[in-house]
Tab-separated table of C-alpha atoms in Angstrom:
chain	number	residue	atom	x	y	z
F	87	MET	CA	22.428	-79.698	-37.851
F	88	PRO	CA	21.589	-83.427	-37.489
F	89	ASP	CA	22.203	-83.187	-33.743
F	90	GLU	CA	19.770	-80.277	-33.420
F	91	SER	CA	17.158	-82.149	-35.459
F	92	LEU	CA	17.485	-85.353	-33.440
F	93	GLY	CA	17.268	-83.438	-30.189
F	94	LEU	CA	14.112	-81.721	-31.350
F	95	LEU	CA	12.446	-84.990	-32.381
F	96	THR	CA	13.122	-86.366	-28.913
F	97	ARG	CA	11.855	-83.203	-27.200
F	98	ALA	CA	8.709	-83.056	-29.313
F	99	ALA	CA	7.650	-86.676	-28.816
F	100	GLY	CA	3.895	-86.904	-28.498
F	101	SER	CA	3.160	-83.486	-29.990
F	102	PRO	CA	0.305	-83.394	-32.553
F	103	GLU	CA	1.926	-80.385	-34.238
F	104	LEU	CA	2.831	-80.834	-37.891
F	105	GLY	CA	6.436	-79.721	-37.412
F	106	PRO	CA	7.888	-82.891	-35.840
F	107	CYS	CA	6.120	-84.990	-38.479
F	108	VAL	CA	7.712	-82.929	-41.251
F	109	LEU	CA	11.128	-83.142	-39.652
F	110	ALA	CA	10.841	-86.915	-39.229
F	111	THR	CA	10.078	-87.406	-42.926
F	112	LEU	CA	13.081	-85.283	-43.895
F	113	LEU	CA	15.402	-87.344	-41.686
F	114	ALA	CA	13.949	-90.723	-42.666
F	115	GLY	CA	16.389	-91.261	-45.520
F	116	SER	CA	19.435	-90.444	-43.429
F	117	SER	CA	22.318	-92.915	-43.371
F	118	ASP	CA	22.884	-92.035	-39.718
F	119	ARG	CA	21.745	-94.834	-37.390
F	120	ALA	CA	20.775	-92.414	-34.620
F	121	ALA	CA	18.640	-90.410	-37.042
F	122	ARG	CA	16.769	-93.503	-38.222
F	123	ALA	CA	16.166	-94.588	-34.637
F	124	ALA	CA	14.816	-91.157	-33.736
F	125	VAL	CA	12.439	-91.275	-36.704
F	126	ARG	CA	11.207	-94.752	-35.751
F	127	SER	CA	10.333	-93.416	-32.297
F	128	ALA	CA	8.930	-90.080	-33.464
F	129	VAL	CA	6.451	-91.343	-36.066
F	130	PRO	CA	4.323	-93.536	-33.732
F	131	ALA	CA	4.402	-90.822	-31.050
F	132	TRP	CA	3.157	-88.234	-33.533
F	133	LEU	CA	0.457	-90.569	-34.787
F	134	ASP	CA	-0.817	-91.278	-31.312
F	135	ALA	CA	-1.247	-87.569	-30.599
F	136	ALA	CA	-2.329	-86.335	-34.020
F	137	VAL	CA	-5.211	-88.696	-34.787
F	138	ARG	CA	-7.195	-87.705	-31.714
F	139	PRO	CA	-10.154	-85.648	-32.978
F	140	THR	CA	-10.191	-81.956	-32.154
F	141	HIS	CA	-12.711	-79.235	-32.926
F	142	ARG	CA	-10.059	-77.500	-35.066
F	143	VAL	CA	-10.169	-78.326	-38.773
F	144	GLY	CA	-7.287	-76.293	-40.190
F	145	LEU	CA	-4.098	-77.250	-41.960
F	146	HIS	CA	-2.016	-75.803	-39.151
F	147	ASP	CA	-3.022	-77.084	-35.712
F	148	GLY	CA	-6.115	-78.941	-36.927
F	149	MET	CA	-7.314	-82.158	-38.538
F	150	ALA	CA	-6.516	-81.068	-42.102
F	151	GLY	CA	-2.926	-80.850	-40.880
F	152	THR	CA	-3.214	-84.372	-39.504
F	153	LEU	CA	-4.408	-85.548	-42.918
F	154	PHE	CA	-1.448	-83.815	-44.551
F	155	GLY	CA	0.975	-85.390	-42.099
F	156	LEU	CA	-0.478	-88.850	-42.692
F	157	GLY	CA	0.233	-88.414	-46.377
F	158	LEU	CA	3.834	-87.501	-45.640
F	159	ILE	CA	4.512	-90.568	-43.506
F	160	ALA	CA	2.555	-93.060	-45.626
F	161	ASP	CA	5.763	-94.550	-47.029
F	162	LEU	CA	7.277	-94.838	-43.557
F	163	HIS	CA	4.184	-96.336	-41.960
F	164	PRO	CA	1.838	-97.896	-44.593
F	165	PRO	CA	-1.029	-98.680	-42.169
F	166	VAL	CA	-1.808	-94.950	-41.994
F	167	SER	CA	-3.946	-95.263	-45.131
F	168	ARG	CA	-6.782	-96.530	-42.947
F	169	LEU	CA	-6.283	-93.637	-40.554
F	170	SER	CA	-6.388	-91.221	-43.478
F	171	GLN	CA	-9.829	-92.542	-44.391
F	172	ARG	CA	-11.037	-91.978	-40.833
F	173	VAL	CA	-9.716	-88.411	-40.776
F	174	ARG	CA	-11.320	-87.681	-44.158
F	175	GLY	CA	-14.609	-88.983	-42.816
F	176	TRP	CA	-14.309	-86.789	-39.735
F	177	LEU	CA	-13.542	-83.729	-41.845
F	178	GLY	CA	-16.491	-84.526	-44.053
F	179	GLU	CA	-18.775	-84.017	-41.070
F	180	ARG	CA	-17.356	-80.591	-40.313
F	181	ARG	CA	-17.865	-77.192	-41.863
F	182	PHE	CA	-15.031	-74.854	-42.806
F	183	GLU	CA	-16.037	-71.411	-41.608
F	184	ASP	CA	-12.731	-69.721	-42.496
F	185	PHE	CA	-11.251	-69.298	-45.966
F	186	ASP	CA	-7.547	-68.921	-45.192
F	187	LEU	CA	-4.503	-71.150	-45.572
F	188	ILE	CA	-3.803	-71.494	-41.848
F	189	SER	CA	-7.173	-72.622	-40.540
F	190	GLY	CA	-9.637	-72.547	-43.417
F	191	ALA	CA	-10.731	-74.000	-46.727
F	192	ALA	CA	-7.642	-72.923	-48.690
F	193	GLY	CA	-5.405	-74.862	-46.336
F	194	ALA	CA	-7.673	-77.904	-46.506
F	195	CYS	CA	-7.304	-77.922	-50.295
F	196	LEU	CA	-3.531	-77.858	-49.953
F	197	ALA	CA	-3.797	-80.835	-47.570
F	198	GLY	CA	-5.642	-82.761	-50.329
F	199	TYR	CA	-9.158	-82.378	-48.938
F	200	PRO	CA	-11.230	-80.609	-51.638
F	201	GLN	CA	-13.337	-77.700	-50.423
F	202	PRO	CA	-15.111	-74.780	-52.058
F	203	VAL	CA	-12.628	-71.899	-51.832
F	204	TRP	CA	-13.635	-68.302	-51.369
F	205	PHE	CA	-12.230	-64.990	-50.168
F	206	ASN	CA	-14.188	-62.347	-48.313
F	207	GLY	CA	-11.576	-60.506	-46.289
F	208	GLU	CA	-9.218	-57.556	-46.558
F	209	ASP	CA	-5.884	-59.239	-45.753
F	210	THR	CA	-3.550	-59.621	-48.736
F	211	GLY	CA	-1.118	-62.068	-47.117
F	212	LEU	CA	-0.338	-65.730	-47.706
F	213	ALA	CA	-1.250	-66.952	-44.239
F	214	HIS	CA	-4.619	-65.325	-43.645
F	215	GLY	CA	-5.487	-63.475	-46.834
F	216	ALA	CA	-5.975	-63.387	-50.571
F	217	ALA	CA	-2.529	-64.736	-51.466
F	218	GLY	CA	-3.212	-67.941	-49.548
F	219	VAL	CA	-6.496	-68.451	-51.371
F	220	LEU	CA	-4.733	-67.779	-54.670
F	221	VAL	CA	-2.151	-70.542	-54.224
F	222	ALA	CA	-4.948	-73.015	-53.521
F	223	SER	CA	-7.287	-71.797	-56.249
F	224	PRO	CA	-5.937	-69.490	-58.997
F	225	GLN	CA	-8.663	-66.972	-59.797
F	226	PRO	CA	-8.130	-64.099	-62.262
F	227	GLU	CA	-10.466	-61.789	-60.344
F	228	LEU	CA	-8.501	-62.412	-57.150
F	229	VAL	CA	-5.255	-61.599	-58.961
F	230	ASP	CA	-6.792	-58.297	-60.025
F	231	TRP	CA	-8.003	-57.559	-56.508
F	232	LEU	CA	-4.603	-58.342	-55.029
F	233	LEU	CA	-2.808	-56.094	-57.503
F	234	ASP	CA	-5.245	-53.265	-56.802
F	235	GLN	CA	-4.460	-53.502	-53.083
F	236	SER	CA	-0.706	-53.674	-53.413
F	237	PHE	CA	1.735	-51.030	-52.281
F	238	VAL	CA	5.354	-50.976	-51.203
F	239	ASP	CA	6.310	-50.113	-47.637
F	240	GLN	CA	8.875	-51.050	-45.000
F	241	ARG	CA	6.714	-53.165	-42.746
F	242	ARG	CA	7.274	-56.849	-42.100
F	243	GLN	CA	8.160	-58.820	-45.238
F	244	GLY	CA	7.696	-62.518	-44.609
F	245	TRP	CA	6.047	-65.739	-45.645
F	246	CYS	CA	2.817	-64.811	-43.880
F	247	TYR	CA	2.553	-61.190	-44.929
F	248	GLY	CA	4.061	-58.835	-47.469
F	249	MET	CA	5.891	-59.119	-50.775
F	250	PRO	CA	7.498	-62.575	-50.434
F	251	GLY	CA	4.259	-64.528	-50.120
F	252	ILE	CA	2.304	-62.246	-52.465
F	253	ALA	CA	4.967	-62.497	-55.172
F	254	TRP	CA	4.876	-66.275	-54.963
F	255	ALA	CA	1.063	-66.385	-55.075
F	256	LEU	CA	1.039	-64.201	-58.184
F	257	TRP	CA	3.669	-66.411	-59.784
F	258	THR	CA	1.663	-69.591	-59.186
F	259	ALA	CA	-1.492	-67.901	-60.512
F	260	GLY	CA	0.215	-67.025	-63.795
F	261	ALA	CA	0.737	-63.282	-63.200
F	262	ARG	CA	4.456	-63.739	-63.638
F	263	ALA	CA	5.429	-60.283	-64.846
F	264	LYS	CA	3.882	-58.729	-61.731
F	265	ALA	CA	5.412	-61.425	-59.550
F	266	MET	CA	8.869	-60.710	-60.973
F	267	ARG	CA	8.441	-56.988	-60.329
F	268	TYR	CA	7.730	-57.602	-56.661
F	269	LEU	CA	10.484	-60.180	-56.400
F	270	ARG	CA	13.045	-57.762	-57.843
F	271	ILE	CA	11.982	-55.079	-55.376
F	272	LEU	CA	12.217	-57.594	-52.556
F	273	CYS	CA	15.662	-58.839	-53.529
F	274	GLN	CA	16.972	-55.286	-53.925
F	275	THR	CA	15.541	-53.849	-50.722
F	276	PHE	CA	15.296	-56.668	-48.174
F	277	ASP	CA	17.276	-55.672	-45.099
F	278	PRO	CA	17.502	-58.247	-42.277
F	279	GLU	CA	18.097	-55.518	-39.726
F	280	MET	CA	14.893	-53.743	-40.723
F	281	ASN	CA	12.636	-56.523	-41.937
F	282	LEU	CA	13.443	-59.201	-39.354
F	283	TYR	CA	12.549	-58.025	-35.871
F	284	GLY	CA	10.863	-59.047	-32.639
F	285	ARG	CA	11.381	-62.249	-30.681
F	286	ASP	CA	13.788	-64.949	-31.844
F	287	ALA	CA	10.808	-66.898	-33.210
F	288	ASP	CA	9.737	-63.879	-35.236
F	289	ARG	CA	13.189	-63.281	-36.666
F	290	LEU	CA	14.093	-66.901	-37.398
F	291	GLY	CA	10.868	-68.801	-38.024
F	292	ILE	CA	8.928	-69.621	-41.162
F	293	CYS	CA	5.899	-67.465	-40.449
F	294	HIS	CA	7.499	-64.055	-39.895
F	295	GLY	CA	11.183	-64.609	-40.286
F	296	ALA	CA	14.229	-65.659	-42.243
F	297	ALA	CA	13.258	-69.312	-42.729
F	298	GLY	CA	10.071	-68.375	-44.565
F	299	VAL	CA	11.734	-65.775	-46.776
F	300	MET	CA	14.469	-68.298	-47.560
F	301	LEU	CA	11.932	-70.944	-48.592
F	302	ILE	CA	10.058	-68.551	-50.874
F	303	ALA	CA	13.292	-67.423	-52.525
F	304	ASP	CA	14.288	-71.077	-52.882
F	305	ALA	CA	10.917	-71.886	-54.476
F	306	PHE	CA	11.581	-69.196	-57.064
F	307	VAL	CA	15.051	-70.604	-57.694
F	308	HIS	CA	13.558	-74.065	-58.256
F	309	ALA	CA	11.046	-72.478	-60.617
F	310	GLY	CA	13.950	-71.199	-62.724
F	311	VAL	CA	14.254	-67.666	-61.342
F	312	GLY	CA	17.967	-67.451	-60.668
F	313	GLY	CA	17.691	-63.858	-59.437
F	314	ALA	CA	16.218	-65.103	-56.153
F	315	ARG	CA	19.369	-67.034	-55.284
F	316	GLY	CA	21.060	-64.099	-53.561
F	317	LEU	CA	18.142	-63.551	-51.189
F	318	ARG	CA	17.952	-67.263	-50.446
F	319	ASP	CA	21.646	-67.434	-49.614
F	320	LEU	CA	21.446	-64.276	-47.499
F	321	MET	CA	18.700	-65.860	-45.387
F	322	ARG	CA	20.581	-69.147	-45.126
F	323	ALA	CA	23.644	-67.313	-43.826
F	324	TYR	CA	21.474	-65.327	-41.396
F	325	LEU	CA	20.080	-68.561	-39.950
F	326	ALA	CA	23.451	-70.321	-39.887
F	327	GLU	CA	24.870	-67.526	-37.767
F	328	ARG	CA	22.045	-68.000	-35.251
F	329	LEU	CA	21.777	-71.773	-34.989
F	330	ASP	CA	22.563	-71.538	-31.285
F	331	LEU	CA	19.176	-69.831	-30.820
F	332	VAL	CA	17.169	-72.574	-32.506
F	333	PRO	CA	17.012	-74.945	-29.496
F	334	THR	CA	15.383	-72.164	-27.465
F	335	LEU	CA	12.375	-72.118	-29.826
F	336	ASP	CA	9.329	-74.356	-29.447
F	337	GLU	CA	8.736	-77.403	-31.658
F	338	THR	CA	6.163	-75.876	-34.012
F	339	LEU	CA	6.475	-75.649	-37.767
F	340	LEU	CA	5.487	-72.037	-38.416
F	341	MET	CA	7.137	-70.301	-35.471
F	342	GLY	CA	9.482	-72.875	-34.023
F	343	ALA	CA	12.611	-74.933	-34.342
F	344	SER	CA	11.155	-77.722	-36.470
F	345	GLY	CA	10.303	-75.197	-39.179
F	346	VAL	CA	13.748	-73.589	-39.150
F	347	LEU	CA	15.521	-76.948	-39.290
F	348	ALA	CA	13.167	-78.321	-41.952
F	349	ALA	CA	13.740	-75.208	-44.059
F	350	LEU	CA	17.517	-75.541	-43.851
F	351	LEU	CA	17.406	-79.262	-44.666
F	352	THR	CA	15.141	-78.585	-47.649
F	353	VAL	CA	17.320	-75.855	-49.101
F	354	ASP	CA	20.213	-78.282	-48.777
F	355	GLY	CA	18.389	-80.880	-50.885
F	356	ALA	CA	15.884	-82.723	-48.692
F	357	ASP	CA	12.448	-83.881	-49.879
F	358	ARG	CA	10.261	-80.919	-50.907
F	359	ARG	CA	6.804	-82.542	-50.657
F	360	TRP	CA	6.070	-80.963	-47.283
F	361	LEU	CA	6.327	-77.451	-48.743
F	362	ARG	CA	2.754	-77.794	-50.014
F	363	CYS	CA	1.478	-77.054	-46.510
F	364	LEU	CA	3.054	-73.619	-46.924
F	365	GLY	CA	1.631	-73.068	-50.391
F	366	LEU	CA	5.131	-73.617	-51.841
F	367	ARG	CA	6.805	-76.269	-53.920
């Protein structure tokens, strides 16, 4: 996997997307000389692209994401503390119109930029709905609302939508008995052939696919829930069998190769700090 990761860092040079930044921080401690050289080239290239102001404010594909990335690379490139202040100032002049984790106030809070957090939608998911707000701001009334909306079906089950992300949000909010119920159902019924479908990016990536389910299961394992280990290992094997498809994906974190590779590195013991941008730990 190091070769795939190094190739991606080279291909993604100059991209403001959070994915290459995450991957660079995970490879920074490598003993491999080529890996360290790739990181030294990737970090300045990411900085040059990412600190250019954009009208987008979100954690994913916006300036809150830039702020998060600056925090990740602070140890690799100490001068970024001044850039972080500039980005905070820019964000302070903007208004968050959305509430969600991807592009709204919940995501900004996860990036370390405090915002009032609210929920006024109908989506239950982690990416764009109540579960994402819950991981940023545990609220008993939102737990109750989420439980009232819940039902079990055979639609997509991923990080962004469905039982994996909702179970984790409930766990972080303290509703652990309910979270364990959903996790048990998930571990007993998850079927890659049924639940992972669509394009390669949909089947493999963090947002909809195996990498995201693997990371949520791994977060439960790290929280002491050993029953999630089987699902985590199933997803790791699923991805390992399809590594040849990863270079055909784009460089993005949520749908692309950087997310898949970062997920695999993390499950194998790499630094977990970046998981906060997914509402995980």
